[in-house]
Amino acid sequence: MDQRRTSRLIDPKVRHVGFFTPAAPPDSLPPPVSVSPSGNSLSPVMIPPPRHASDNLSSRAVGVPVPASTQRRSSTDNLPVGSYNPSESLLGTSPVLSPSSNLVNGEFSEDSANWIRRSNSGKLASSFPSGGFDLTAASEAKKVQGVSEKVGGTVVGVANDLPSSSKPLKEKTTKANRRALQESQRAAKAAAKGGAAPAHEQQVGKAVKAASHKKDGPLVTSSVAASEKKGGDRPPEKDRKKDVPLPRMQFDDKGRVEKAKRRAVVKQTEARNRVELFRHLPQYEHGTQLPDLETKFFQLDPMHPAVYKVGLQYLAGDILESNARCIAMLQAFQEAIKDYSTPPEKTLTRDLAAKINSFVSFLIECRPLSISMGNAIRFLKAHIAKLPVTLAESEAKASLCSDIDRFINEKIVVADKVIVRHAVTKIRDGDVLLTYGSSSVVEMILLHAHELGKNFRVVVVDSRPNLEGQALLRSLVGKGLSCTYTHINAVSYIMPEVTRVFLGAASVLSNGTVYSRVGTACVAMVAHAFHVPVLICCEAYKFHERVQLDSICSNELGDPDAISKVSGRVDINYLDNWANKENLQLLNLLYDATPSDYISMIITDYGMVPPTSVPVIVREYGSEHLLI
Amino acid sequence: PFDTHQTYYTSTHNYMWWRSASFVLDKQQQQQLLQYDDVGKHESRLFSPTTPSSMAETIQNPNPNPNPNPNISAYYQTRAAHHGVVTSDWLAQAQAAVGRDRDDLPSEISSKSNDPGKPFSVIDEFNNWRKQPDLAEAVAAIRALASVIRSSEATTMMELEIELKKASDSLKSWDTTSISLTAGCDLFMRYVTRTSALEYEDFNSAKSRLIERAEKFGEISYKARKIIAMLSQDFIFDGCTILVHGFSRVVFEVLKMAAQNRKLFRVFCTEGRPDRTGLRLSNELMKLDVPVKLVIDSAVAYSMDEVDMVFVGADGVVESGGIINMMGTYQIALVANSMNKPVYVAAESYKFARLYPLDQKDMVPALHPIDFGVPIPSKVEVETSARDYTPPQYLTLLFTDLGILTPSAVSDELIQLYL
């Protein structure tokens, strides 16, 4: 499937290359300076300008495990190498269903299909998405394309880049007219979209454009100016990009971050002292952006109030638990869909998908998405794309709303019930159950087991700074369970008397790794050392086909102030005003990855499975999430 | 400092053990046991002469607990009857068992039970099949269920399915401690009823399709042992020493085929207390001219040095890929694992059960009385569990009729079978 996706995506891009080739060589030799020198030394085009290269190197040393990471970062290369990126799931619908590809390609989609067959480089690239050579070829092509998109009409600029990329050039002298057709379509589209365009820029533009921008080197001055103005150029580009997982935004890449910031709705201030290993993750100074956002409320035209509200809640940390976040988001989308009306001369599937994209990018700005949310968005977008064109607007909206309801019901509410039913069979009289943090499904399990009259004790382990465990504790104690409350520091003391550990998860990855609230790995490892079984309770919609080996490459950073200050303790002020000290770095990680070795069992809506069976469920039922 | 910690925790443990779940569970069982003792006899009977009477009970009783002696699980009663537990007249029995023709398919038995006038009983049928010493309980159940379809007078698919469901439920409740019986019934229901046959227009053709599938499934299950024996031949090399535990018909089949293939190997048989099934295996192997050495159960670690591989059967294969098997398997697997010897499990796929024990106590206990040879004071507790759970990390490979699987592939198969 990935293969197919790649080919579909890469080909249109290679096509541009082909088109420009014949025209380019004569007049274009001087400008490539920016690109070709480095290109000659290593792979032709891949090497970004020197400063970025150093950036990449340093971050690479940090140990980002995906081999292609440099390339992914440095170019607009969207190959789904390691689908790391949380935003991948939201912006990338499956290619077949994608409305956007239809939108742009319109009438030339058929011949582009033929073209795929003929195009050599395209085929290569698609069949070896991660192979070094093909990767460069593909990204090369893509890069060129990205540039061309940027510059739009300024063909010269694009052509300049081409000579350096030697491989894909030979084909398609005859594609000129097709290119022209596309240009005209694009122009029409731009005219039609008008005001809507700027909003869209935010989401895709952020990563994609920033990257291609910086690579242009000398071109930048002219082309950027041009691209700023002609928003019309963007929607088509964006739509095409949407098919691919976007490269993960690497926040140690200054150029890109700058660019992204310019478009962001939420003006967040970057925290200055980030821990070296985690520089690639976004980190903001908290508490500064809320008032700013509030003032903007009436200016944000495309943002639906419900989405806005949820975004602010994420930002303020009012909704923390991952199921709650997902449900809140889906319900906000539902509201937005209810209030949505298709603008004239647009089709619902396409325009609404774009709308959802803009919502999603707003939510990402408020707080990076969780994997479960990504899966939910993927589901929603698949459904939007699947809507028959003939369907009346009201019916389409009603069907989407009921789809969302069904997703919430089947994948979360009912799934939780099934998990509870399975999990209580593992609770015996006399058990001492330990849980960490606060997971809604674990809470349901404990309460249900109590209702069944089982006689057990609960140990709630908690940790600073969120202390979510206290909410859980309150609810359990309120229902009359006998509880012990302690902090994670004492986990090795309490573990000998524990007979079962029940933990929630933000996601379970394909290699059985459990991605969850920071501290979970510690609890699981201690439990393992004491031979206490560790049971992970996680709905199957949170499963993801990604593989992750550590907690570094993909994670989320919380507010560093949260760990430097202790609320209610004014006497602990040692770190006041130290936050910006050059030699002090505060790290407030939000998630960690627990290797599957420490996990005895995963309880999902498909029953109780060992962690080695996660890929089986992803394989057998992964697509089902999108199709229910 | 580490040592002090260690002792500290141990002492904490000791202090806490009486609060632990296992203790509570044990205590409950103990109390039950005492109750039974009050009611009647506590002499340990290895042979259960009660099977016929339990059959009679079952017929009258729609949903019976046929087990007249709760100190011993029905599963182990069956095993005792089949495997010829070693007693003084063991040899005579073994001889008789060998003398019997194994391949006579008791078609006459099944036809007999189809006598008009007499109401068809699946338990009856099951017991008829079960008499064959070589037929596994689950296969007997599968055959019995197939004859349910055959003799059914239902006129719609729905009726037939309900009838089948009832029959399988009564079979399962016949012996709740047998994992393979439950799993076999479930699998049969899955395999037989999950077919396009149900969409046939004509009920009769649908029914014959079902019968066809049922018989096919019965055939597959019946042949499973042979397939496994064939698959595992590659793993037995000349000059190797194999440690086996208890008497497993599959393992015996494997060894028999290896011997027939003129492989040179020797076998260490554990004694297999309490029912000493290892003695029977050693006897059978001796007849095949395989060099055998008997080891008492506690000498496993002592002799593990010389062993090249461990071969065990399984009562049930659970979702984690671990196995539930005769008591002692776990410790053998632990010893083998610590000495880096491979542990192979031979198990038919109808033993795959949707169970997931987290630890030893997390199972339906199958009890088996132990004859210590001397009277045990009533205040002394006796652990009478007959089987233990071996977690997947101590197993190397599982030889099944689906192929040779790693423990983690079991769950893959189970998910595909059941979901």
PDB file of C-alpha atoms in Angstrom, chain A residues 261-399:
ATOM      1  CA  LYS A 261       5.862  30.706  12.944  1.00  0.00           C
ATOM      2  CA  ARG A 262       5.013  33.391  10.502  1.00  0.00           C
ATOM      3  CA  ARG A 263       1.898  31.501   9.545  1.00  0.00           C
ATOM      4  CA  ALA A 264       0.879  30.236  12.913  1.00  0.00           C
ATOM      5  CA  VAL A 265      -2.359  31.381  14.394  1.00  0.00           C
ATOM      6  CA  VAL A 266      -1.150  30.687  17.856  1.00  0.00           C
ATOM      7  CA  LYS A 267       1.863  32.824  18.516  1.00  0.00           C
ATOM      8  CA  GLN A 268       3.879  30.722  20.841  1.00  0.00           C
ATOM      9  CA  THR A 269       7.173  31.778  22.209  1.00  0.00           C
ATOM     10  CA  GLU A 270       9.873  29.238  21.820  1.00  0.00           C
ATOM     11  CA  ALA A 271      11.477  28.130  24.999  1.00  0.00           C
ATOM     12  CA  ARG A 272      15.086  29.115  24.821  1.00  0.00           C
ATOM     13  CA  ASN A 273      16.981  26.436  26.596  1.00  0.00           C
ATOM     14  CA  ARG A 274      15.967  23.117  25.285  1.00  0.00           C
ATOM     15  CA  VAL A 275      17.689  19.909  26.231  1.00  0.00           C
ATOM     16  CA  GLU A 276      20.119  18.881  23.567  1.00  0.00           C
ATOM     17  CA  LEU A 277      18.564  15.521  22.824  1.00  0.00           C
ATOM     18  CA  PHE A 278      15.136  16.979  22.396  1.00  0.00           C
ATOM     19  CA  ARG A 279      15.796  20.028  20.284  1.00  0.00           C
ATOM     20  CA  HIS A 280      13.834  18.564  17.424  1.00  0.00           C
ATOM     21  CA  LEU A 281      10.629  18.727  19.424  1.00  0.00           C
ATOM     22  CA  PRO A 282       8.528  21.846  19.724  1.00  0.00           C
ATOM     23  CA  GLN A 283       8.659  23.595  23.015  1.00  0.00           C
ATOM     24  CA  TYR A 284       6.976  26.799  23.894  1.00  0.00           C
ATOM     25  CA  GLU A 285       6.873  29.107  26.792  1.00  0.00           C
ATOM     26  CA  HIS A 286       3.512  28.657  28.273  1.00  0.00           C
ATOM     27  CA  GLY A 287       0.992  31.106  29.495  1.00  0.00           C
ATOM     28  CA  THR A 288       1.798  33.815  26.999  1.00  0.00           C
ATOM     29  CA  GLN A 289      -0.457  32.954  24.178  1.00  0.00           C
ATOM     30  CA  LEU A 290      -3.907  32.663  25.668  1.00  0.00           C
ATOM     31  CA  PRO A 291      -4.820  36.352  25.829  1.00  0.00           C
ATOM     32  CA  ASP A 292      -3.362  36.814  22.406  1.00  0.00           C
ATOM     33  CA  LEU A 293      -5.553  34.098  21.031  1.00  0.00           C
ATOM     34  CA  GLU A 294      -8.620  35.433  22.707  1.00  0.00           C
ATOM     35  CA  THR A 295      -8.234  38.766  21.002  1.00  0.00           C
ATOM     36  CA  LYS A 296      -7.951  37.010  17.722  1.00  0.00           C
ATOM     37  CA  PHE A 297     -11.144  35.142  18.160  1.00  0.00           C
ATOM     38  CA  PHE A 298     -13.194  37.262  15.820  1.00  0.00           C
ATOM     39  CA  GLN A 299     -10.536  37.565  13.212  1.00  0.00           C
ATOM     40  CA  LEU A 300     -10.077  33.895  12.685  1.00  0.00           C
ATOM     41  CA  ASP A 301     -12.562  33.548   9.975  1.00  0.00           C
ATOM     42  CA  PRO A 302     -12.254  29.922   8.990  1.00  0.00           C
ATOM     43  CA  MET A 303     -12.013  28.583  12.498  1.00  0.00           C
ATOM     44  CA  HIS A 304     -15.189  27.209  13.921  1.00  0.00           C
ATOM     45  CA  PRO A 305     -15.872  28.287  17.503  1.00  0.00           C
ATOM     46  CA  ALA A 306     -16.188  24.721  18.696  1.00  0.00           C
ATOM     47  CA  VAL A 307     -12.791  23.858  17.276  1.00  0.00           C
ATOM     48  CA  TYR A 308     -11.416  27.040  18.707  1.00  0.00           C
ATOM     49  CA  LYS A 309     -12.719  26.141  22.105  1.00  0.00           C
ATOM     50  CA  VAL A 310     -11.209  22.670  22.034  1.00  0.00           C
ATOM     51  CA  GLY A 311      -7.915  24.108  20.858  1.00  0.00           C
ATOM     52  CA  LEU A 312      -7.845  26.498  23.776  1.00  0.00           C
ATOM     53  CA  GLN A 313      -8.668  23.682  26.132  1.00  0.00           C
ATOM     54  CA  TYR A 314      -5.734  21.686  24.816  1.00  0.00           C
ATOM     55  CA  LEU A 315      -3.531  24.695  25.137  1.00  0.00           C
ATOM     56  CA  ALA A 316      -4.563  25.389  28.678  1.00  0.00           C
ATOM     57  CA  GLY A 317      -4.241  21.719  29.601  1.00  0.00           C
ATOM     58  CA  ASP A 318      -7.893  21.384  30.550  1.00  0.00           C
ATOM     59  CA  ILE A 319      -8.258  18.171  28.598  1.00  0.00           C
ATOM     60  CA  LEU A 320      -5.403  15.799  29.230  1.00  0.00           C
ATOM     61  CA  GLU A 321      -6.572  12.241  28.949  1.00  0.00           C
ATOM     62  CA  SER A 322      -6.126  10.889  25.478  1.00  0.00           C
ATOM     63  CA  ASN A 323      -9.623   9.475  24.983  1.00  0.00           C
ATOM     64  CA  ALA A 324     -11.088  12.721  26.224  1.00  0.00           C
ATOM     65  CA  ARG A 325      -8.930  14.691  23.833  1.00  0.00           C
ATOM     66  CA  CYS A 326      -9.987  12.557  20.938  1.00  0.00           C
ATOM     67  CA  ILE A 327     -13.658  12.725  21.769  1.00  0.00           C
ATOM     68  CA  ALA A 328     -13.532  16.474  22.291  1.00  0.00           C
ATOM     69  CA  MET A 329     -11.880  16.931  18.947  1.00  0.00           C
ATOM     70  CA  LEU A 330     -14.349  14.718  17.120  1.00  0.00           C
ATOM     71  CA  GLN A 331     -17.281  16.451  18.698  1.00  0.00           C
ATOM     72  CA  ALA A 332     -15.887  19.829  17.747  1.00  0.00           C
ATOM     73  CA  PHE A 333     -15.534  18.621  14.186  1.00  0.00           C
ATOM     74  CA  GLN A 334     -19.072  17.408  14.335  1.00  0.00           C
ATOM     75  CA  GLU A 335     -20.257  20.851  15.347  1.00  0.00           C
ATOM     76  CA  ALA A 336     -18.219  22.383  12.597  1.00  0.00           C
ATOM     77  CA  ILE A 337     -19.646  19.995  10.049  1.00  0.00           C
ATOM     78  CA  LYS A 338     -23.162  20.782  11.190  1.00  0.00           C
ATOM     79  CA  ASP A 339     -22.577  24.463  10.647  1.00  0.00           C
ATOM     80  CA  TYR A 340     -20.769  23.978   7.425  1.00  0.00           C
ATOM     81  CA  SER A 341     -22.143  25.012   4.106  1.00  0.00           C
ATOM     82  CA  THR A 342     -20.372  24.467   0.860  1.00  0.00           C
ATOM     83  CA  PRO A 343     -19.302  27.677  -0.783  1.00  0.00           C
ATOM     84  CA  PRO A 344     -20.584  28.187  -4.320  1.00  0.00           C
ATOM     85  CA  GLU A 345     -18.618  26.500  -7.072  1.00  0.00           C
ATOM     86  CA  LYS A 346     -17.062  24.021  -4.693  1.00  0.00           C
ATOM     87  CA  THR A 347     -17.734  20.471  -3.862  1.00  0.00           C
ATOM     88  CA  LEU A 348     -18.319  19.408  -0.342  1.00  0.00           C
ATOM     89  CA  THR A 349     -15.835  16.581  -0.226  1.00  0.00           C
ATOM     90  CA  ARG A 350     -12.959  18.742  -1.311  1.00  0.00           C
ATOM     91  CA  ASP A 351     -13.734  21.905   0.502  1.00  0.00           C
ATOM     92  CA  LEU A 352     -14.660  20.185   3.722  1.00  0.00           C
ATOM     93  CA  ALA A 353     -11.489  18.137   3.693  1.00  0.00           C
ATOM     94  CA  ALA A 354      -9.523  21.344   3.355  1.00  0.00           C
ATOM     95  CA  LYS A 355     -11.511  22.835   6.169  1.00  0.00           C
ATOM     96  CA  ILE A 356     -10.787  19.908   8.419  1.00  0.00           C
ATOM     97  CA  ASN A 357      -7.134  20.264   7.546  1.00  0.00           C
ATOM     98  CA  SER A 358      -7.125  23.821   8.663  1.00  0.00           C
ATOM     99  CA  PHE A 359      -8.830  22.863  11.911  1.00  0.00           C
ATOM    100  CA  VAL A 360      -6.312  20.156  12.483  1.00  0.00           C
ATOM    101  CA  SER A 361      -3.375  22.409  11.901  1.00  0.00           C
ATOM    102  CA  PHE A 362      -4.845  24.842  14.366  1.00  0.00           C
ATOM    103  CA  LEU A 363      -5.160  22.073  16.918  1.00  0.00           C
ATOM    104  CA  ILE A 364      -1.580  21.028  16.300  1.00  0.00           C
ATOM    105  CA  GLU A 365      -0.471  24.530  17.040  1.00  0.00           C
ATOM    106  CA  CYS A 366      -2.280  24.354  20.324  1.00  0.00           C
ATOM    107  CA  ARG A 367      -0.808  20.993  21.219  1.00  0.00           C
ATOM    108  CA  PRO A 368       0.746  18.258  19.111  1.00  0.00           C
ATOM    109  CA  LEU A 369      -1.757  15.590  18.255  1.00  0.00           C
ATOM    110  CA  SER A 370      -1.800  12.254  19.954  1.00  0.00           C
ATOM    111  CA  ILE A 371      -1.667   9.143  17.824  1.00  0.00           C
ATOM    112  CA  SER A 372      -5.232   8.297  18.691  1.00  0.00           C
ATOM    113  CA  MET A 373      -6.364  11.664  17.414  1.00  0.00           C
ATOM    114  CA  GLY A 374      -4.381  11.119  14.266  1.00  0.00           C
ATOM    115  CA  ASN A 375      -6.172   7.832  13.706  1.00  0.00           C
ATOM    116  CA  ALA A 376      -9.533   9.472  14.314  1.00  0.00           C
ATOM    117  CA  ILE A 377      -8.758  12.209  11.827  1.00  0.00           C
ATOM    118  CA  ARG A 378      -7.671   9.653   9.313  1.00  0.00           C
ATOM    119  CA  PHE A 379     -10.981   7.927   9.769  1.00  0.00           C
ATOM    120  CA  LEU A 380     -12.950  11.138   9.332  1.00  0.00           C
ATOM    121  CA  LYS A 381     -11.082  12.144   6.224  1.00  0.00           C
ATOM    122  CA  ALA A 382     -11.509   8.734   4.686  1.00  0.00           C
ATOM    123  CA  HIS A 383     -15.204   9.142   5.193  1.00  0.00           C
ATOM    124  CA  ILE A 384     -15.321  12.594   3.728  1.00  0.00           C
ATOM    125  CA  ALA A 385     -13.461  11.369   0.706  1.00  0.00           C
ATOM    126  CA  LYS A 386     -15.801   8.446   0.316  1.00  0.00           C
ATOM    127  CA  LEU A 387     -18.948  10.547   0.226  1.00  0.00           C
ATOM    128  CA  PRO A 388     -20.658  10.159  -3.120  1.00  0.00           C
ATOM    129  CA  VAL A 389     -20.584  13.361  -5.092  1.00  0.00           C
ATOM    130  CA  THR A 390     -24.257  13.040  -5.805  1.00  0.00           C
ATOM    131  CA  LEU A 391     -25.215  13.225  -2.171  1.00  0.00           C
ATOM    132  CA  ALA A 392     -27.050  16.348  -1.120  1.00  0.00           C
ATOM    133  CA  GLU A 393     -25.197  18.570   1.262  1.00  0.00           C
ATOM    134  CA  SER A 394     -27.540  18.036   4.168  1.00  0.00           C
ATOM    135  CA  GLU A 395     -27.420  14.292   3.735  1.00  0.00           C
ATOM    136  CA  ALA A 396     -23.670  14.287   3.459  1.00  0.00           C
ATOM    137  CA  LYS A 397     -23.391  16.288   6.640  1.00  0.00           C
ATOM    138  CA  ALA A 398     -25.811  14.045   8.460  1.00  0.00           C
ATOM    139  CA  SER A 399     -23.941  10.984   7.311  1.00  0.00           C
TER     140      SER A 399
END
